[in-house]
XYZ file of C-alpha atoms in Angstrom:
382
model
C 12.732 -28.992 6.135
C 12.861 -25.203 6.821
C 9.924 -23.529 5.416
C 10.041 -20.633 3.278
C 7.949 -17.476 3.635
C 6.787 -15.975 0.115
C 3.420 -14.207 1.800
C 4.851 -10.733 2.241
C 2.420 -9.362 0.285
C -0.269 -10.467 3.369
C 2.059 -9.566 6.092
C 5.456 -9.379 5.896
C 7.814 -11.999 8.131
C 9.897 -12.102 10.094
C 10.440 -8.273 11.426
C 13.374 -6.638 11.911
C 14.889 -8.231 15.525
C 13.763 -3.996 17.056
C 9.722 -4.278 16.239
C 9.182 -6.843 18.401
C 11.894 -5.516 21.360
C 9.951 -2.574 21.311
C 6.937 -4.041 22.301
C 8.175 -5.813 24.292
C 10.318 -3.081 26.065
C 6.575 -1.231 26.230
C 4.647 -3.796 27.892
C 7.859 -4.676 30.189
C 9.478 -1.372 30.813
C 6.444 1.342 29.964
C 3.325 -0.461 29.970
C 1.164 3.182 30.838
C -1.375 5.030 28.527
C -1.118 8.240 26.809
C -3.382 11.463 26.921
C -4.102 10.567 30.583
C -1.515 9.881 33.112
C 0.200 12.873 34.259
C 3.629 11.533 35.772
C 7.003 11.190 33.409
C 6.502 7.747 32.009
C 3.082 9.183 30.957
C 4.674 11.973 28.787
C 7.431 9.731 27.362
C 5.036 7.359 25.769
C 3.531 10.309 24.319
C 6.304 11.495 23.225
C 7.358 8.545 21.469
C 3.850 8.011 19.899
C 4.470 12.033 18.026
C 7.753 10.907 16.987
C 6.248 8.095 15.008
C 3.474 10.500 13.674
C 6.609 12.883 12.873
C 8.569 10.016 11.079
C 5.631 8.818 9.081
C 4.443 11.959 7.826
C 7.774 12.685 6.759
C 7.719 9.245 5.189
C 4.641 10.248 2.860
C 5.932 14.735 2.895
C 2.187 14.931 4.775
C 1.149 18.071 5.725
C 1.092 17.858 9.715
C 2.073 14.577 11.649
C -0.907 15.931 13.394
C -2.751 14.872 10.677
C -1.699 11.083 10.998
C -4.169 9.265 12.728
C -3.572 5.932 13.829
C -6.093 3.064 13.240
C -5.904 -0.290 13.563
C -5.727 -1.162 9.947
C -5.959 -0.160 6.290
C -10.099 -1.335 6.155
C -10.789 0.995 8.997
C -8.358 4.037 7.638
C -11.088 3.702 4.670
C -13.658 2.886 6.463
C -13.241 6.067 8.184
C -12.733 7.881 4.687
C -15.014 6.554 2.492
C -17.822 6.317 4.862
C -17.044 10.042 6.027
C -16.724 11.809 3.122
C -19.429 9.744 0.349
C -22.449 10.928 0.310
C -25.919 10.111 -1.982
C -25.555 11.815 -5.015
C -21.683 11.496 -5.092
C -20.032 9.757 -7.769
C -16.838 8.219 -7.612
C -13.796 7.004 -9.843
C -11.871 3.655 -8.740
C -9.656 1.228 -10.718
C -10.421 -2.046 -12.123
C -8.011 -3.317 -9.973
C -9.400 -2.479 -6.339
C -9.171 -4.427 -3.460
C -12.296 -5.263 -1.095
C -11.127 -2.699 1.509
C -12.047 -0.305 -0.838
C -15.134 -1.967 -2.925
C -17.109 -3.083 -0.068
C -17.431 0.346 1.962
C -18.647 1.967 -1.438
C -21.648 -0.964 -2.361
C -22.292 -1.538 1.399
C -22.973 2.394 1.131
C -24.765 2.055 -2.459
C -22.133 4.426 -3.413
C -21.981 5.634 -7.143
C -18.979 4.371 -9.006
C -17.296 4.245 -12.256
C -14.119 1.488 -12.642
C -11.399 3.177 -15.005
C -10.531 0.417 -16.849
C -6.982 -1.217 -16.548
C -5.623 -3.476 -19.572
C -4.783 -7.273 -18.878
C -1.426 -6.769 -17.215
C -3.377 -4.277 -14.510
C -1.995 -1.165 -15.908
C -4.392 1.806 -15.571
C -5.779 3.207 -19.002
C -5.063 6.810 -17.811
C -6.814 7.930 -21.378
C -10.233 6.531 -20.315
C -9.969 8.448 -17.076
C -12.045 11.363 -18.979
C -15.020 9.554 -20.200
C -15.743 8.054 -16.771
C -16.103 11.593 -15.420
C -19.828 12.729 -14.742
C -21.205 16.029 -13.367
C -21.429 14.703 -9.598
C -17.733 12.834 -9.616
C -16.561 14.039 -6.398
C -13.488 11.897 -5.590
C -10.782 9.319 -7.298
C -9.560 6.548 -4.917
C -7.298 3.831 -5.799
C -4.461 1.260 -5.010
C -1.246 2.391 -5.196
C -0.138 -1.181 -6.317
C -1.930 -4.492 -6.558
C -2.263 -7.039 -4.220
C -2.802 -9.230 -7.101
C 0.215 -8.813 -9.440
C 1.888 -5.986 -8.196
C 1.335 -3.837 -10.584
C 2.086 0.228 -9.657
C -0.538 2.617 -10.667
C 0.370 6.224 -11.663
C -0.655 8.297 -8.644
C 1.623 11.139 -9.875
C -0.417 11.421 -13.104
C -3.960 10.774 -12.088
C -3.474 13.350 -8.920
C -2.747 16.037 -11.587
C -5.973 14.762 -13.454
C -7.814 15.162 -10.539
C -6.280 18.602 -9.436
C -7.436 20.114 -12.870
C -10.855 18.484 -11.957
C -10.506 19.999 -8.657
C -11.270 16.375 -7.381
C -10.323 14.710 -3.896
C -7.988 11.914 -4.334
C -7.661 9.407 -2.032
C -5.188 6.251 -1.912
C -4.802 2.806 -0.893
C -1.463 1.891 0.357
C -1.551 -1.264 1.792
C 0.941 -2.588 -0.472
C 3.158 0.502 -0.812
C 3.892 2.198 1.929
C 7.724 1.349 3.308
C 8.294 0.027 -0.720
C 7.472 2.410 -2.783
C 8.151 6.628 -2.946
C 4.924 7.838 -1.874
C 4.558 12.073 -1.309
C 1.334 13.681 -0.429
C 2.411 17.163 -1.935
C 3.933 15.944 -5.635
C 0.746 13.796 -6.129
C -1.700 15.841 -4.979
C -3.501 13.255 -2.125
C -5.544 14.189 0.234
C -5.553 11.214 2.176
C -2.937 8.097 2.300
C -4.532 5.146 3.817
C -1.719 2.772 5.487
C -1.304 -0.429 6.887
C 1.360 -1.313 9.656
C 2.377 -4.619 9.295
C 3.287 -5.009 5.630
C 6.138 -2.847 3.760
C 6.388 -0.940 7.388
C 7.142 -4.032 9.274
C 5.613 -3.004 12.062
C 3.041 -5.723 14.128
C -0.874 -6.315 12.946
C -3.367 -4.110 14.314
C -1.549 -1.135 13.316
C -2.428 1.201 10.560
C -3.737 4.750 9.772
C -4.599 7.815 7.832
C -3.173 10.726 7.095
C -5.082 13.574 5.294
C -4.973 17.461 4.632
C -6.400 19.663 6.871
C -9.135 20.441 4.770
C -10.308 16.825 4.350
C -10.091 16.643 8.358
C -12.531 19.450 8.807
C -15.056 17.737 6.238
C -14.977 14.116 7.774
C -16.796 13.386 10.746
C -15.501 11.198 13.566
C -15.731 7.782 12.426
C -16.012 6.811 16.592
C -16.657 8.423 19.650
C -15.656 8.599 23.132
C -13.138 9.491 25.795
C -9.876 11.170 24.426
C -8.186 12.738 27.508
C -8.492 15.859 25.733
C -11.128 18.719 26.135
C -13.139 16.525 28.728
C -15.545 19.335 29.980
C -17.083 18.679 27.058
C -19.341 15.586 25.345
C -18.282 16.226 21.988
C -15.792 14.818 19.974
C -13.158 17.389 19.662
C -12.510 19.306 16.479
C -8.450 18.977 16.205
C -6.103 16.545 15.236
C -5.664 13.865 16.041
C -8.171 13.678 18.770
C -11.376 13.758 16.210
C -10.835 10.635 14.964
C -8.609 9.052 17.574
C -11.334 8.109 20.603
C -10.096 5.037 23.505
C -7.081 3.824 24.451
C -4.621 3.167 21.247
C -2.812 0.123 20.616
C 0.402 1.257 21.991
C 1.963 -1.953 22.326
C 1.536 -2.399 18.666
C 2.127 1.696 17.463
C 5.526 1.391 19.583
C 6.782 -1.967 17.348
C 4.940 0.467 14.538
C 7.689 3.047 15.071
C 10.221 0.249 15.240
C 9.507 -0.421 11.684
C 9.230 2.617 10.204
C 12.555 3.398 11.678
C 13.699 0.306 10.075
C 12.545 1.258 6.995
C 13.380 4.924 7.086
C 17.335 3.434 7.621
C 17.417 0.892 4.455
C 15.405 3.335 2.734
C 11.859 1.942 0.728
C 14.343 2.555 -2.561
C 16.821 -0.084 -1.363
C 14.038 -2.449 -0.132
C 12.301 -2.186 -3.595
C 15.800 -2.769 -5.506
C 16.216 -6.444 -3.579
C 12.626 -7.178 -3.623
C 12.637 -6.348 -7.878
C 16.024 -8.310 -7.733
C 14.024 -11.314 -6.499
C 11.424 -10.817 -8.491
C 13.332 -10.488 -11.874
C 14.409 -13.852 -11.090
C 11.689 -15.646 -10.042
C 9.639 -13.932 -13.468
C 13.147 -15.655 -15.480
C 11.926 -19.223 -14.032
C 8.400 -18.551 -14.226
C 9.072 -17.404 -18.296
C 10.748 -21.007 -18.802
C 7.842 -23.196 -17.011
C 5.025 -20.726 -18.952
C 6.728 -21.420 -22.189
C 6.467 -25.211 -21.395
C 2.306 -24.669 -20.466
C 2.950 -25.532 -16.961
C 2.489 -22.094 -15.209
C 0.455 -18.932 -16.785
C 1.865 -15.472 -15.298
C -0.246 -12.674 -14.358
C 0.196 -9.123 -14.929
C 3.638 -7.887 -16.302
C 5.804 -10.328 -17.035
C 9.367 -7.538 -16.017
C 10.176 -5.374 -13.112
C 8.508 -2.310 -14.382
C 6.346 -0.340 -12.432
C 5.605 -3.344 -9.918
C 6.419 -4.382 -6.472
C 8.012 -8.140 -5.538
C 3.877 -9.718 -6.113
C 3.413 -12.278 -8.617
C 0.508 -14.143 -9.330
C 0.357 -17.475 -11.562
C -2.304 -20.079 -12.907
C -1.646 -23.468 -12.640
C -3.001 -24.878 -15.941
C -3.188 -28.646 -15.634
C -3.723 -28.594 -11.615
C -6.207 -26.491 -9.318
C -4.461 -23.978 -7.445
C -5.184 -24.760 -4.300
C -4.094 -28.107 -4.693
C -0.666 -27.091 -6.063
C -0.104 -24.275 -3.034
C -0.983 -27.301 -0.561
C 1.793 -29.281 -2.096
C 4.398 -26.550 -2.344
C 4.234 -26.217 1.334
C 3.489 -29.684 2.571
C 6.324 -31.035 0.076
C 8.410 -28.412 -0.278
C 7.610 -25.806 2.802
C 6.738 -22.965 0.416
C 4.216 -20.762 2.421
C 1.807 -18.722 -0.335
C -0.722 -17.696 -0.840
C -3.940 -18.605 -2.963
C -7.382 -17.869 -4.297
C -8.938 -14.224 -5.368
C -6.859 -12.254 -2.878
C -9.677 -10.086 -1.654
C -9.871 -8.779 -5.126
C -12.209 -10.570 -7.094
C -12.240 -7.357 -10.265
C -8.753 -7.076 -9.999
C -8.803 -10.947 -11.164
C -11.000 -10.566 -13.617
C -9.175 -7.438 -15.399
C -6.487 -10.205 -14.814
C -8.572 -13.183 -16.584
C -8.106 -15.213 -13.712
C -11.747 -15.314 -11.893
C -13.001 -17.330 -10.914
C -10.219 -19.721 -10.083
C -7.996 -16.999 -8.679
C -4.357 -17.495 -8.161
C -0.710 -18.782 -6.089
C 0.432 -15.661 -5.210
C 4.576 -15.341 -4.112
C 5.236 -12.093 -2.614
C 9.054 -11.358 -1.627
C 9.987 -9.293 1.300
C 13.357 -8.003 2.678
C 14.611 -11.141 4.457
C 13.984 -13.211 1.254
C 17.005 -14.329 -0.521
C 18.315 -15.669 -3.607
C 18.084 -19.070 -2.279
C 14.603 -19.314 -1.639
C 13.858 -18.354 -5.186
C 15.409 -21.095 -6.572
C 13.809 -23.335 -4.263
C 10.361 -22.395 -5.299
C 11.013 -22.398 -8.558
C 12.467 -25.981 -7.915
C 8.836 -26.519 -6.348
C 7.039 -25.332 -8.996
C 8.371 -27.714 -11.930
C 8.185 -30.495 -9.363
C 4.393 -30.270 -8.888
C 3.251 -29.039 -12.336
C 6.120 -30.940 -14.529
């Protein structure tokens, strides 16, 4: 029995056939470090490494691809943000909806914070956004979409909130970036946090932030070390992306990166969001059927609006965990389940503590498997 992959949503699988060429091609073919060596093959990685910074600050209309710096994952991208720019006496606005990448930096820091409230399908009350305002609210930072449900939150309108605030606003797109339009300028970010190996499709390990100028020259570097840059010196230096880029990069990794995002940047995130929504729209048609018959309980919106290809369900008569061990040990439906690194995003939700199955669909997903977990589903909670 072929198994079925529905954990996009964690990392997406398989890649297109060029991410993993291209690392191996590096490692083969390359296999040198940048910012040091100074022979041809030497320069040509480097080169390559500013076309991806080119290509994904084009990808979000960034200011400067110098102003993409590479990380190894969303949690450090915010790690470097959060813990950078939050000081005592700041205040800060998140949604209900948050995911731990973002809610442990800010307690672990004893960070100030206000949750705007979203309503039971994870939508973000935009009207409460006032009231949770205080005199020392310095900052809004937020999920572009949910890891929990999929719902999309309105960057567009809360960055022109926080421009007439003349607030920094900061987001999370783990779950959006290669999937869903995201541009710096139009929504008034000052800093897109980004994960590699999910709507990108590059390899784990790979991530990054990219950030205004201005928010570069208030952050301090998050590490510290050798750069192959300004070496007569034992300072970090002050440009881009040298401040916050110290030690050898994961190149292997940032060259199957820039495999992806070419990928992406060919399909376009608007064609990969159509057949992911396609998918989704019919899985949500099953799921409607089995919730009307009390065997499944759907979280978040129940249509394809302002979402990504995440849904979450309840098992009512079984424990979830017990039902996503038998959808892949009887049926080979890889999910996955519990609180998704989001335990107040389940609880806006009214699914904590239990948690959820979560399906997420990706861009090799078909029709076909669909109907096969929806097969699996009635099977095991019928």
């Amino acid at each position: 029995m072929d198994s079925i992959y529905l954990d996009n949503a964690s990392t997406t699988f398989p890649k297109p056939p060029a991410v993993p060429a291209a690392v191996v091609d590096y490692m083969t073919n390359s296999g040198v470090n940048v910012s040091r060596g100074s022979y041809a093959a030497a320069y040509a990685a480097q080169e390559r490494l500013l076309e991806v910074r080119q290509n994904l600050c084009e990808l979000f209309n960034g200011p400067d691809c110098r102003n993409v710096i590479f990380t190894k994952n969303v949690t450090e991208s915010l790690n470097l943000l959060l813990r950078g720019f939050v000081h005592p006496g700041d205040h800060i606005l998140v949604s209900s909806m948050e995911h731990n990448a973002v809610m442990r930096p800010l307690v672990e820091m004893g960070a100030e914070f206000t949750r705007i409230p979203c309503n039971a399908q994870g939508e973000l009350c935009t009207e409460r956004m006032e009231e949770c305002l205080r005199p020392n609210t310095r900052a809004v930072i937020m999920t572009h979409a949910s890891n929990v449900c999929g719902t999309v939150m309105p960057l567009a309108e809360v960055g022109a909130f926080c421009k007439a605030h003349k607030l920094k606003f900061f987001a999370d797109c783990a779950q959006s970036a290669g999937v869903l339009d995201i541009d710096m300028r139009a929504m008034h970010l000052d800093a897109v946090a980004f994960t590699g190996h999910k709507g990108l499709m590059g390899p784990q390990g790979t991530g990054g932030l990219v950030m205004t100028r201005e928010l570069a020259d208030e952050l301090p570097p998050f590490l510290a070390g050798g750069t192959g840059s300004a070496s007569d010196s034992e300072r970090m230096p002050a440009f881009l992306p040298d401040k916050f880029e110290p030690g050898t990069p994961n190149l292997p990794g940032l060259m199957g990166l820039g495999a992806g995002v070419d990928f992406v940047r060919s399909v376009t995130p608007a064609a990969v969001l159509a057949h992911e929504l396609t998918l989704t729209a019919q899985f949500l048609d099953g799921l409607t059927e089995l919730e009307r018959r009390g065997l499944v309980r759907i979280l978040g919106r129940r249509d394809t609006v302002n979402r990504t290809g995440v849904v979450s369900i309840q098992t009512p008569r079984r424990d979830e965990a017990e039902t996503a061990a038998a959808l892949e040990e009887r049926h080979g439906i890889l999910t996955r389940v519990g609180l998704h690194c989001a335990p107040n995003a389940h609880k806006t939700l009214g699914s904590f503590p239990h948690g959820s199955i979560r399906f997420s669909f990706g861009w090799y997903n078909t029709p076909a498997d669909v109907s096969r977990a929806l097969e699996a589903l009635e099977a095991e909670c019928g």
